[in-house]
Amino acid sequence: MFWQRKDLLGLRYLTPEEINLILDTAVPMKEIIGRKIKKTPTLRGRSMVTLFYENSTRTRSSFDLAGKFLSADTVGLTASSSSVAKGESLRDTGLTLTAMGVDVVVMRHPASGAAEYLAKCIPAAVINAGDGTHEHPTQALLDMFTIREKKGSMAGLKVVIVGDILHSRVARSNIWGLTKMGAEVRVVGPITLMPKDIEKMGVKVYHRLEDALEGADVVNVLRIQLERQQQGLFPSLREYSRLYGINQKRLELTASDAIILHPGPMNRGVEIEHQVAYGNRSFINEQVTNGVAVRMALLYLLTGGEYHALSN
Amino acid sequence: MRYLIKGGIVVDPVADTLTCTDILVEEGMIKEIGQLSDSEAEVIAAEGNYVCPGFMDMHVHLREPGYEYKEDIVSGTRAAAMGGFTSVACMPNTNPVADNAAIISHVLAKARNAAARVFPIGALTKGSLGKELTEMADLKGAGAVALSDDGMPVMNADIMLRVMQYASMLEMTVISHCEDNKLSEGGQMHEGAVSAMLGLKGIPSLAEEIMVARDILLSEYTGCRLHLAHISTEGSVRLVRQAKERGVPVTAEATPHHFTLTEEAVQGYSTNAKVNPPLRRQTDVEAIKEGLRDGTIDVIATDHAPHAYHEKDVEFQYAPNGMIGLETAVGLIFTQLVQPGILTVPQAVAKLTCNPHRVLGLSGGRLLPGTPANITIIDPKLSEVVDPTKLLSKSKNTPFGRWKLTGLPVLTMKDGLLVMRDRQLLE
């Protein structure tokens, strides 16, 4: 199978075959990261810009390293405020980058749909590195890569996503990706942090954590943003932690070989207990490595690479 | 100039009749209706077409003064004439806001030779800020036909109470934009499955319905004539229906986009589908149609809201709300409501003629000898594919591009003058 798409905008738009192609391509990429000399000439002469309208440390450096490991020329641009506030439209920013000869634009943006909009404006490939509360496809792909590594497959697994589903682009991308791959996805959190009609995305909705964790194979814990309490969406961090915090005791409800994931950065003691975060079921650090591998795979595929060519 | 409109199906929305007859127009007035011949008059053949009282769109944004790059009175009324409207009522959210007599007078002066009659609506509160009452008597004296803070809900119930008490004293209709802006704060589209998928903050139906309920209660309390602008939800229709049964002096309008499109139109982050109130669910669309059918909703108005291309050509979150509607309304009404049998032709025409006139306390909206010759002729068989680039409005923000519409205006006559004929505006 060959990659046919110009962009990676979200997992909603991908087929299971395409998701598998990305994950398969990430396997040899991860091997490169494990080498002493982490450099291949694969993307020599290719250029990538990370265009971040929101702060990010790990996603941005992950893409940056992914590009550098493959010998792409990488440039990072940040915008302290939105394109509109800056006075230059996103279309014009995109066209300027295109005129400079950029092959791939990796963009994070506070507005949902911004990546889709940019992709329509410019001929370069666009990778959505998180758009508003819409999708964060590379995070979900690295979650899925980790799950596949540990569980062999995603089909039939019971995956619980815990926390602020309403504002989470990670949750939405995971829902699209995991349901396509045959997993049963359960979302759990307070009703004030749950989007109305979310069950229409094919998930089971829970408000009691214990019910959701029953027999779960994977627990993906979302970061709770402390500002949500100030917005009155839940009464206190104490109560949130008491109702939705993942601790050792609650983990006993899950399958005995269940794994714990977290997109980071963690609020230890709030959504996740220290012992769980650093326990033997947690693969949170490995997720970070896998993130670089998945992003290398995407850069490779989007710039015309073929999986089979790589494996040969 | 004398015109003899020959052989058309004359629509009387008040009597609810269709009559095959002729109309003689002379010196700007309807002189005679009946089986006529007049060798000196220019004959307008209208066989098979509906000859209607001139249409009125009682909810448009002409953007002048202040935002002439989006639309102005000349371009907006040209779009109106092309769309079959002989009259428009324009909302006061200009810059400055039409909250004083000078702005009302300015609008009327600019509209003197426009392609459609313009009826300005004055603001309810100064600057439409929802705090202080405007000089309503002055506004009325200058020519304002109603009062509204359209786009800006009056959140304080006490102030809305005073507004309605004062407006009722002056026998002016209050047009309410029903939105609890705390419940809708930050909202980008209707709250539901599509907003969940797209990751856009939703606006619940409740944000509209709570204010519809409040304003109905205030109307009941004060006796003030209340007109609810662009209602969009099943719950709002139900509340208006119940209020009318109790005899509350309330009327309501719906827009063509709210009876045609659902939240699905936002898929792909189409900024042309970003409107306030937002496009709702299919059940809401059905409720709006039923409300139009059973008379709960009195008026069809477009909420014509022009925005320049560069304003809509941005990330969804940053795009302003609104779509244009003057040139697609009649085609949508015939295609979506008349052809499927939801409304008869006289019923549909009533929602564009006598009903908006009645809401605004204006005479007109019916073809009678001795009245000004404001006439719209519709060819029910004529089809056209909407090409936004060819629309006369300065702005082209419509989601109906490439839609095929059937049942289109082919003639617009304003005060006895032909302003549009055969889908061409006459300069």
XYZ file of C-alpha atoms in Angstrom:
739
model
C 0.000 0.000 0.000
C 1.150 3.519 -0.821
C 0.396 6.735 1.022
C -1.848 8.862 -1.187
C -2.811 11.837 0.924
C -1.245 15.283 0.776
C -1.847 16.016 4.463
C -2.450 14.474 7.856
C -5.345 16.430 9.315
C -6.988 13.977 11.650
C -7.684 10.324 12.239
C -11.318 10.839 11.319
C -10.247 10.990 7.699
C -7.986 7.910 7.627
C -8.828 4.305 6.818
C -7.654 1.464 9.097
C -5.222 0.496 6.336
C -3.702 3.952 6.330
C -3.362 3.903 10.114
C -1.635 0.532 9.907
C 0.688 1.841 7.201
C 1.776 4.697 9.480
C 2.275 2.384 12.443
C 4.157 -0.164 10.334
C 6.407 2.565 8.980
C 7.094 3.751 12.526
C 8.597 0.377 13.492
C 11.888 0.783 11.556
C 11.879 4.477 12.517
C 11.944 3.524 16.175
C 14.934 1.358 15.443
C 16.758 4.449 14.113
C 16.071 6.309 17.363
C 17.721 3.447 19.254
C 20.933 3.727 17.242
C 24.028 5.446 18.524
C 24.133 7.645 15.414
C 20.544 8.802 14.911
C 20.835 10.110 11.382
C 19.668 8.797 8.044
C 19.778 10.662 4.755
C 16.176 9.761 3.934
C 14.774 13.322 3.826
C 17.926 15.102 2.697
C 16.948 18.161 0.691
C 13.454 18.246 2.171
C 12.262 21.092 4.359
C 9.894 21.212 7.277
C 8.514 24.127 9.252
C 6.953 23.823 12.662
C 4.396 26.617 12.860
C 3.130 26.821 16.421
C 0.456 29.307 17.424
C 0.255 27.696 20.845
C 2.957 26.846 23.331
C 4.238 23.307 23.195
C 7.441 21.698 24.273
C 7.198 18.019 23.648
C 5.209 17.913 20.413
C 7.335 20.574 18.805
C 10.675 19.134 19.818
C 9.425 15.680 18.874
C 8.673 16.837 15.329
C 11.904 18.775 15.192
C 13.963 15.761 16.184
C 11.983 13.508 13.848
C 12.864 15.798 10.966
C 16.506 16.063 11.972
C 16.959 12.297 12.414
C 15.842 11.959 8.798
C 18.112 14.817 7.632
C 15.322 17.232 6.731
C 16.030 20.947 7.051
C 13.821 22.174 9.857
C 12.755 25.649 10.868
C 10.629 26.588 13.840
C 8.209 29.496 13.851
C 6.147 30.588 16.799
C 3.390 33.099 17.051
C 2.622 34.529 20.427
C -0.914 35.271 19.361
C -3.360 34.217 16.699
C -2.809 34.992 13.055
C -5.712 37.392 13.089
C -4.309 39.307 16.056
C -0.959 39.467 14.287
C -2.592 41.087 11.344
C -1.496 38.449 8.848
C -3.976 35.846 7.799
C -3.152 32.176 8.105
C -3.566 31.851 4.343
C -0.925 34.510 3.747
C 1.455 32.960 6.284
C 1.026 29.617 4.549
C 1.584 31.080 1.099
C 4.724 32.847 2.323
C 6.141 29.583 3.628
C 5.227 27.862 0.384
C 7.045 30.549 -1.566
C 10.135 29.788 0.526
C 10.062 26.222 -0.687
C 8.707 24.426 2.344
C 7.632 20.811 1.792
C 5.875 20.138 5.090
C 4.169 22.484 7.525
C 3.587 21.091 10.994
C 1.054 23.322 12.659
C -0.407 23.706 16.118
C -3.223 26.217 16.347
C -5.822 27.218 18.952
C -8.703 27.122 16.442
C -10.393 23.845 15.573
C -10.228 23.229 11.835
C -7.214 25.507 11.303
C -5.088 22.687 9.847
C -7.842 21.713 7.441
C -8.151 25.344 6.384
C -4.388 25.748 5.842
C -4.240 22.494 3.881
C -6.772 23.907 1.408
C -4.736 27.092 1.027
C -1.278 25.727 0.239
C 0.288 22.987 -1.881
C 2.716 21.863 0.838
C 1.840 18.941 3.085
C 0.189 19.963 6.352
C 0.486 17.916 9.517
C -1.964 18.785 12.242
C -0.037 18.975 15.490
C -3.187 19.881 17.405
C -5.995 22.218 16.358
C -8.148 23.712 19.095
C -10.269 21.017 20.673
C -10.574 19.098 17.419
C -7.782 16.579 16.794
C -4.230 15.786 17.741
C -3.658 12.891 15.372
C 0.041 12.279 15.982
C -0.581 11.939 19.718
C -3.275 9.355 19.050
C -1.026 7.539 16.585
C 1.735 7.298 19.161
C -0.792 6.063 21.716
C -1.959 3.443 19.239
C 1.605 2.509 18.362
C 2.298 1.973 22.072
C -0.868 -0.068 22.545
C -0.031 -2.217 19.520
C 3.494 -2.760 20.776
C 2.281 -3.897 24.173
C -0.888 -5.714 23.190
C -0.131 -6.912 19.673
C -3.369 -5.533 18.261
C -6.077 -3.035 19.071
C -9.074 -5.059 17.970
C -11.319 -6.059 20.856
C -9.413 -4.127 23.504
C -11.323 -2.119 26.085
C -9.735 1.334 26.138
C -10.772 3.874 28.758
C -10.133 7.590 28.221
C -10.427 9.458 31.506
C -10.865 13.161 32.104
C -11.748 16.347 30.258
C -13.180 14.891 27.071
C -14.899 18.181 26.209
C -11.689 20.123 25.623
C -9.459 17.254 24.556
C -8.203 16.951 21.001
C -6.250 13.916 22.150
C -9.483 12.198 23.166
C -11.168 12.899 19.845
C -8.258 11.586 17.783
C -8.009 8.508 19.987
C -11.726 7.875 19.624
C -11.579 8.056 15.827
C -8.445 5.943 15.586
C -9.219 3.281 18.145
C -12.816 2.693 17.056
C -11.609 2.304 13.465
C -9.132 -0.316 14.647
C -11.842 -2.302 16.415
C -11.304 -1.295 20.032
C -14.146 -0.614 22.460
C -13.669 2.960 23.629
C -15.083 4.141 26.936
C -14.967 7.802 27.886
C -15.348 8.817 31.491
C -15.386 12.158 33.260
C -17.690 14.641 34.939
C -20.770 15.522 32.890
C -19.612 19.148 32.686
C -16.480 18.003 30.826
C -18.313 15.653 28.443
C -19.454 16.868 25.001
C -23.161 16.534 24.342
C -23.995 13.615 22.024
C -20.417 12.257 22.160
C -21.854 8.721 22.095
C -22.615 9.332 18.414
C -18.870 8.963 17.827
C -19.246 5.306 18.758
C -18.055 5.419 22.369
C -19.592 4.340 25.664
C -20.049 7.227 28.084
C -19.498 6.842 31.826
C -19.532 9.281 34.683
C -18.470 6.808 37.380
C -14.812 5.872 36.962
C -15.126 2.474 38.630
C -17.734 1.359 36.076
C -15.548 2.436 33.183
C -12.415 0.718 34.504
C -14.081 -2.685 34.893
C -12.002 -5.105 32.807
C -10.184 -2.358 30.895
C -7.068 -3.247 28.880
C -5.791 0.305 28.422
C -6.309 3.407 30.572
C -5.455 6.657 28.835
C -5.418 9.411 31.442
C -5.910 12.954 30.175
C -4.302 15.964 31.741
C -6.812 18.091 33.640
C -6.252 21.769 32.981
C -6.361 23.595 36.262
C -8.115 26.595 34.687
C -11.239 24.492 34.110
C -11.982 24.710 37.810
C -11.831 28.495 37.622
C -14.353 28.298 34.777
C -16.674 26.502 37.171
C -16.667 23.229 35.266
C -15.984 21.216 38.390
C -15.970 22.195 42.057
C -12.381 21.534 43.116
C -9.235 19.606 42.236
C -9.751 17.660 45.434
C -13.145 16.429 44.302
C -11.900 15.772 40.765
C -9.051 13.712 42.110
C -11.369 11.856 44.473
C -13.799 10.946 41.679
C -11.540 10.594 38.639
C -7.953 10.241 39.863
C -6.243 7.023 38.751
C -4.720 5.251 41.743
C -3.478 1.779 42.602
C -6.740 0.705 44.170
C -8.797 1.630 41.150
C -6.345 -0.108 38.843
C -7.337 -3.374 40.479
C -10.631 -3.097 38.584
C -8.847 -3.303 35.242
C -7.510 -6.394 33.520
C -4.413 -7.738 35.236
C -2.209 -6.754 32.301
C -3.787 -3.369 31.675
C -1.439 -0.557 30.630
C -1.476 3.135 31.569
C -0.915 5.971 29.120
C -0.850 9.735 29.570
C -0.172 12.396 26.898
C 1.670 14.562 29.396
C 2.568 16.744 31.068
C 1.080 15.119 34.149
C -0.484 16.721 37.204
C 0.733 14.072 39.613
C -1.596 13.634 42.536
C -4.516 15.068 40.589
C -5.456 12.915 37.604
C -2.810 10.287 38.286
C -1.141 9.017 41.435
C 2.670 9.071 41.537
C 2.951 5.311 42.057
C 0.754 4.639 39.019
C 2.582 7.121 36.813
C 5.906 5.466 37.564
C 4.671 1.933 38.118
C 5.381 -1.094 35.971
C 2.128 -0.756 34.037
C 2.896 2.777 32.941
C 4.406 3.372 29.491
C 4.293 7.121 29.620
C 7.975 7.650 28.863
C 7.941 5.097 26.091
C 5.072 7.018 24.531
C 7.462 9.941 24.100
C 9.967 7.823 22.174
C 7.172 6.361 20.097
C 6.012 9.877 19.339
C 9.269 10.641 17.554
C 9.044 7.354 15.616
C 5.468 7.996 14.478
C 6.343 11.530 13.424
C 9.367 10.295 11.490
C 7.065 7.820 9.737
C 4.624 10.566 8.808
C 7.293 12.929 7.515
C 8.639 10.080 5.457
C 5.262 9.070 4.020
C 4.089 12.628 3.356
C 7.240 13.506 1.441
C 6.778 10.611 -0.920
C 8.389 7.729 0.912
C 7.079 4.230 0.507
C 6.951 1.762 3.321
C 8.167 -1.120 1.185
C 11.083 0.865 -0.155
C 12.118 1.579 3.389
C 11.894 -1.999 4.530
C 13.963 -3.136 1.555
C -45.408 55.011 -17.438
C -48.334 52.603 -17.789
C -47.952 48.891 -17.512
C -50.520 46.183 -18.086
C -49.531 42.977 -16.336
C -51.429 40.479 -18.401
C -52.683 37.004 -17.624
C -50.754 36.323 -14.438
C -51.946 34.387 -11.423
C -52.573 37.213 -8.978
C -51.860 36.241 -5.398
C -53.916 37.740 -2.577
C -52.210 36.639 0.648
C -54.904 38.186 2.831
C -57.879 36.540 1.119
C -55.730 33.436 0.498
C -56.693 33.331 -3.173
C -55.133 32.896 -6.593
C -56.915 34.622 -9.466
C -55.994 34.683 -13.123
C -56.403 38.329 -13.984
C -54.700 41.534 -15.164
C -53.293 44.550 -13.338
C -53.003 48.053 -14.744
C -50.299 50.253 -13.255
C -50.285 53.980 -13.842
C -48.187 56.742 -12.312
C -46.767 54.483 -9.688
C -50.124 53.200 -8.492
C -52.274 50.172 -9.133
C -55.108 51.617 -11.140
C -57.248 48.624 -11.847
C -57.415 44.866 -11.417
C -59.583 42.684 -13.667
C -59.850 41.496 -17.255
C -58.313 44.515 -18.895
C -57.017 45.864 -22.166
C -55.126 49.085 -22.697
C -53.504 49.853 -26.019
C -51.276 52.595 -24.562
C -49.805 50.570 -21.764
C -46.683 48.458 -22.074
C -47.836 44.890 -21.716
C -45.989 42.598 -19.345
C -46.914 39.026 -20.212
C -47.296 37.032 -17.007
C -49.052 33.852 -18.076
C -48.189 31.000 -15.744
C -46.401 33.320 -13.334
C -47.453 34.439 -9.870
C -48.096 38.159 -9.580
C -47.584 39.041 -5.921
C -47.555 42.116 -3.713
C -43.981 43.381 -3.526
C -41.970 41.271 -1.093
C -40.630 42.722 2.127
C -37.572 41.404 3.954
C -37.965 42.787 7.440
C -34.544 41.670 8.669
C -31.512 42.772 6.678
C -28.162 44.336 7.436
C -27.266 47.055 4.940
C -24.054 47.872 6.868
C -24.233 51.604 6.155
C -22.993 53.671 7.889
C -19.717 52.175 9.025
C -19.185 48.960 7.151
C -19.676 49.989 3.542
C -16.948 47.584 2.413
C -19.365 44.744 3.221
C -22.526 46.312 1.819
C -24.134 49.707 1.475
C -27.635 50.940 0.956
C -27.247 51.073 -2.831
C -25.703 47.609 -3.206
C -27.994 46.045 -0.610
C -31.142 47.350 -2.226
C -29.911 46.248 -5.662
C -29.513 42.762 -4.208
C -32.997 43.085 -2.730
C -34.539 44.076 -6.055
C -32.765 41.193 -7.786
C -34.165 38.870 -5.168
C -37.733 40.082 -5.669
C -37.916 42.380 -2.659
C -39.434 45.817 -3.056
C -38.920 46.678 0.624
C -36.370 45.943 3.295
C -36.191 46.824 6.971
C -32.600 47.323 8.057
C -31.176 46.558 11.461
C -29.439 49.260 13.518
C -26.126 47.511 14.225
C -24.199 49.942 12.062
C -21.255 52.042 13.154
C -22.354 54.224 14.782
C -25.380 52.306 15.959
C -28.710 53.641 14.734
C -29.708 54.711 18.233
C -30.529 58.317 17.386
C -32.680 60.191 14.916
C -29.711 61.461 12.914
C -28.686 57.983 11.798
C -32.269 57.055 10.918
C -32.550 60.237 8.849
C -29.201 59.500 7.192
C -30.330 56.019 6.172
C -33.600 57.311 4.788
C -31.837 60.076 2.869
C -29.384 57.618 1.315
C -32.254 55.297 0.441
C -34.327 57.899 -1.339
C -33.497 56.654 -4.851
C -32.511 53.129 -3.942
C -33.700 50.066 -5.820
C -35.938 49.049 -2.915
C -37.819 50.899 -0.214
C -35.859 51.019 3.033
C -37.466 51.018 6.483
C -34.893 51.596 9.216
C -35.166 49.916 12.600
C -33.872 51.867 15.577
C -31.915 50.510 18.507
C -33.614 49.538 21.760
C -30.766 50.743 23.936
C -28.019 53.281 23.438
C -25.154 51.736 21.508
C -27.146 48.480 21.699
C -25.295 47.949 24.950
C -28.388 46.876 26.851
C -28.086 49.564 29.499
C -29.960 52.765 28.672
C -33.152 53.254 26.686
C -32.887 55.118 23.396
C -35.012 58.141 22.629
C -37.655 55.971 21.061
C -40.134 58.703 20.279
C -37.401 60.587 18.445
C -36.455 57.463 16.530
C -40.073 56.916 15.560
C -40.424 60.540 14.539
C -37.383 60.227 12.263
C -38.901 57.187 10.553
C -37.842 54.114 12.506
C -40.510 51.456 12.050
C -39.521 49.215 14.973
C -36.871 48.769 17.650
C -34.216 46.118 18.058
C -30.746 45.479 19.431
C -30.360 42.687 16.881
C -27.179 40.751 17.401
C -26.942 42.020 20.984
C -29.451 40.473 23.378
C -30.693 42.695 26.188
C -29.480 40.480 28.997
C -30.875 42.474 31.897
C -34.554 41.526 32.306
C -35.307 44.725 34.183
C -34.026 46.854 31.317
C -35.941 44.740 28.794
C -39.052 45.275 30.893
C -38.600 49.074 30.755
C -37.857 48.903 27.033
C -41.056 47.015 26.362
C -43.160 49.193 28.611
C -41.871 52.310 26.879
C -42.169 50.852 23.372
C -45.744 49.756 24.055
C -46.611 53.305 25.091
C -45.331 54.440 21.680
C -47.058 51.527 19.907
C -43.784 50.304 18.489
C -42.860 46.677 17.920
C -39.842 45.342 19.797
C -37.817 42.872 17.749
C -35.864 40.594 20.027
C -32.662 38.734 19.310
C -33.147 35.885 21.758
C -29.859 34.642 23.129
C -28.623 34.180 26.652
C -25.060 35.188 25.968
C -23.734 33.431 29.050
C -25.089 30.128 27.788
C -23.784 30.818 24.296
C -20.454 32.385 25.316
C -17.603 31.250 23.073
C -20.001 29.101 21.063
C -19.202 28.496 17.421
C -22.075 26.328 16.224
C -25.028 24.294 17.498
C -24.174 22.094 20.454
C -24.558 18.468 19.480
C -22.952 15.551 17.702
C -21.304 17.663 14.993
C -19.796 20.172 17.430
C -18.527 17.218 19.485
C -16.795 15.768 16.421
C -15.406 19.035 15.109
C -14.212 20.165 18.513
C -16.120 23.425 18.276
C -17.758 24.905 21.330
C -21.478 24.407 21.041
C -24.349 26.816 21.522
C -27.207 24.937 23.170
C -30.780 25.413 21.984
C -31.457 26.436 25.547
C -29.528 29.693 25.051
C -32.261 30.805 22.641
C -35.254 29.220 24.327
C -34.639 30.735 27.750
C -34.755 34.216 26.247
C -37.769 33.399 24.054
C -39.586 32.342 27.223
C -38.464 35.449 29.114
C -39.462 37.862 26.371
C -42.840 36.188 25.920
C -43.486 36.660 29.628
C -42.439 40.299 29.388
C -44.709 40.802 26.382
C -47.569 39.231 28.279
C -46.860 41.483 31.253
C -46.426 44.735 29.344
C -48.736 44.164 26.383
C -45.872 45.241 24.121
C -45.886 43.857 20.580
C -42.974 41.452 20.496
C -41.453 40.035 17.339
C -38.943 37.245 17.774
C -36.196 37.416 15.180
C -34.778 34.306 13.490
C -36.065 31.601 15.820
C -34.234 28.368 15.165
C -35.234 25.643 17.604
C -38.060 23.219 18.180
C -38.452 24.583 21.710
C -38.760 28.183 20.515
C -41.491 27.213 18.062
C -43.353 25.431 20.855
C -43.062 28.443 23.180
C -44.363 30.836 20.513
C -47.238 28.497 19.676
C -48.278 28.291 23.323
C -47.949 32.067 23.753
C -50.145 32.732 20.744
C -52.768 30.365 22.115
C -52.799 32.483 25.285
C -53.231 35.642 23.234
C -49.802 37.138 23.867
C -49.056 39.790 21.195
C -46.068 37.881 19.833
C -44.983 37.179 16.276
C -41.966 35.306 14.975
C -39.785 34.948 11.931
C -37.619 32.201 10.489
C -34.866 32.440 7.910
C -34.478 30.378 4.744
C -31.219 28.923 6.058
C -32.864 27.703 9.249
C -35.561 25.830 7.348
C -33.095 24.487 4.778
C -29.768 23.622 6.414
C -28.717 21.667 9.481
C -25.599 21.662 11.629
C -24.134 19.258 9.062
C -23.500 22.265 6.795
C -20.663 23.252 9.145
C -18.743 20.027 8.359
C -15.461 20.929 6.745
C -15.443 24.124 8.817
C -17.433 26.028 6.231
C -17.409 29.598 7.485
C -20.310 30.494 5.198
C -22.436 28.190 7.371
C -21.426 30.045 10.534
C -24.472 32.000 11.634
C -26.109 33.177 14.833
C -28.373 31.555 15.857
C -26.526 28.526 14.529
C -27.819 25.948 12.097
C -29.570 23.333 14.200
C -30.646 19.689 14.045
C -32.985 18.094 11.514
C -35.731 17.970 14.173
C -35.425 21.739 14.584
C -35.639 22.221 10.813
C -38.820 20.122 10.769
C -40.247 22.126 13.683
C -39.537 25.396 11.863
C -41.318 24.067 8.773
C -44.267 22.965 10.875
C -44.310 26.370 12.586
C -44.418 28.038 9.185
C -47.158 25.674 8.035
C -49.459 26.116 11.030
C -48.934 29.875 11.249
C -46.893 29.925 14.464
C -44.125 31.589 12.453
C -45.558 34.621 10.705
C -42.660 35.914 8.661
C -39.797 34.672 6.532
C -36.859 37.073 6.711
C -33.341 36.522 5.485
C -31.152 38.107 8.176
C -29.058 39.134 5.155
C -25.657 39.566 6.817
C -22.919 40.480 4.366
C -19.277 39.959 5.289
C -16.294 40.605 3.048
C -14.396 37.669 1.568
C -11.313 38.212 3.697
C -13.407 38.185 6.872
C -14.803 34.732 6.130
C -11.553 33.397 4.630
C -10.052 32.606 8.035
C -10.044 29.875 10.659
C -13.659 29.023 11.617
C -13.284 30.404 15.121
C -12.306 33.830 13.845
C -14.968 34.178 11.142
C -17.896 36.482 11.857
C -21.428 35.099 11.996
C -23.795 35.579 9.114
C -24.660 34.803 5.528
C -26.244 36.829 2.752
C -29.778 35.897 1.794
C -31.610 38.457 -0.311
C -30.924 36.877 -3.686
C -31.520 33.256 -2.746
C -34.525 33.585 -0.426
C -37.362 33.294 -2.909
C -35.777 30.327 -4.686
C -35.274 28.575 -1.354
C -38.847 29.289 -0.265
C -40.272 27.835 -3.471
C -37.853 24.898 -3.585
C -38.014 23.985 0.097
C -41.532 24.969 1.143
C -43.878 25.474 -1.821
C -42.845 22.600 -4.082
C -42.973 19.993 -1.272
C -46.435 21.284 -0.298
C -45.542 22.666 3.109
C -46.934 26.072 2.177
C -49.397 27.076 -0.523
C -48.325 29.967 -2.714
C -50.608 32.479 -0.911
C -49.329 31.256 2.468
C -45.694 31.624 1.378
C -46.398 35.042 -0.109
C -48.147 36.161 3.100
C -44.928 35.552 5.021
C -43.144 37.960 2.673
C -45.846 40.594 2.306
C -48.850 41.303 4.509
C -47.371 39.651 7.597
C -44.124 41.644 7.836
C -46.075 44.802 7.027
C -48.489 43.987 9.872
C -45.635 43.260 12.299
C -44.073 46.635 11.572
C -47.399 48.465 11.632
C -47.121 49.424 7.972
C -49.825 49.499 5.351
C -49.219 47.481 2.212
C -48.529 43.911 1.401
C -51.602 43.423 -0.750
C -52.460 44.277 -4.349
C -55.340 46.742 -4.241
C -56.418 49.509 -6.644
C -55.310 52.878 -5.369
C -52.224 51.585 -3.574
C -48.576 51.999 -4.606
C -47.543 49.573 -7.315
C -45.061 47.380 -5.484
C -45.164 44.089 -7.304
C -43.068 40.936 -7.524
C -43.595 38.369 -10.265
C -42.423 34.793 -9.755
C -41.875 32.209 -12.466
C -42.482 28.950 -10.574
C -40.813 26.839 -13.261
C -37.657 28.856 -13.754
C -34.532 27.163 -12.404
C -31.122 28.638 -11.828
C -27.903 27.414 -10.285
C -26.641 29.879 -7.687
C -23.337 31.429 -8.749
C -22.060 33.545 -5.830
C -19.784 35.561 -8.114
C -22.829 36.847 -9.978
C -24.764 37.985 -6.924
C -25.241 41.734 -6.660
C -24.530 41.986 -2.963
C -21.028 43.334 -2.293
C -20.345 40.266 -0.199
C -20.635 36.697 -1.453
C -20.861 34.784 1.811
C -23.480 32.209 0.922
C -23.401 28.447 1.484
C -25.871 27.993 -1.373
C -23.328 28.306 -4.186
C -24.002 25.638 -6.870
C -27.460 24.933 -5.407
C -30.151 24.621 -8.058
C -33.209 26.639 -7.085
C -36.563 26.577 -8.837
C -39.196 29.283 -8.558
C -37.503 32.613 -9.044
C -38.466 36.267 -9.212
C -38.532 37.528 -12.796
C -39.824 41.033 -12.201
C -39.620 43.549 -9.380
C -41.602 46.769 -9.543
C -41.038 49.432 -6.917
C -43.593 52.236 -6.748
C -44.525 51.647 -10.366
C -40.938 51.574 -11.629
C -39.436 48.443 -13.090
C -36.237 47.718 -11.193
C -35.695 44.089 -12.204
C -36.962 42.244 -15.245
C -36.062 38.836 -16.660
C -33.410 38.296 -13.980
C -31.641 41.523 -14.971
C -31.443 44.610 -12.822
C -32.545 47.709 -14.746
C -30.274 50.666 -14.068
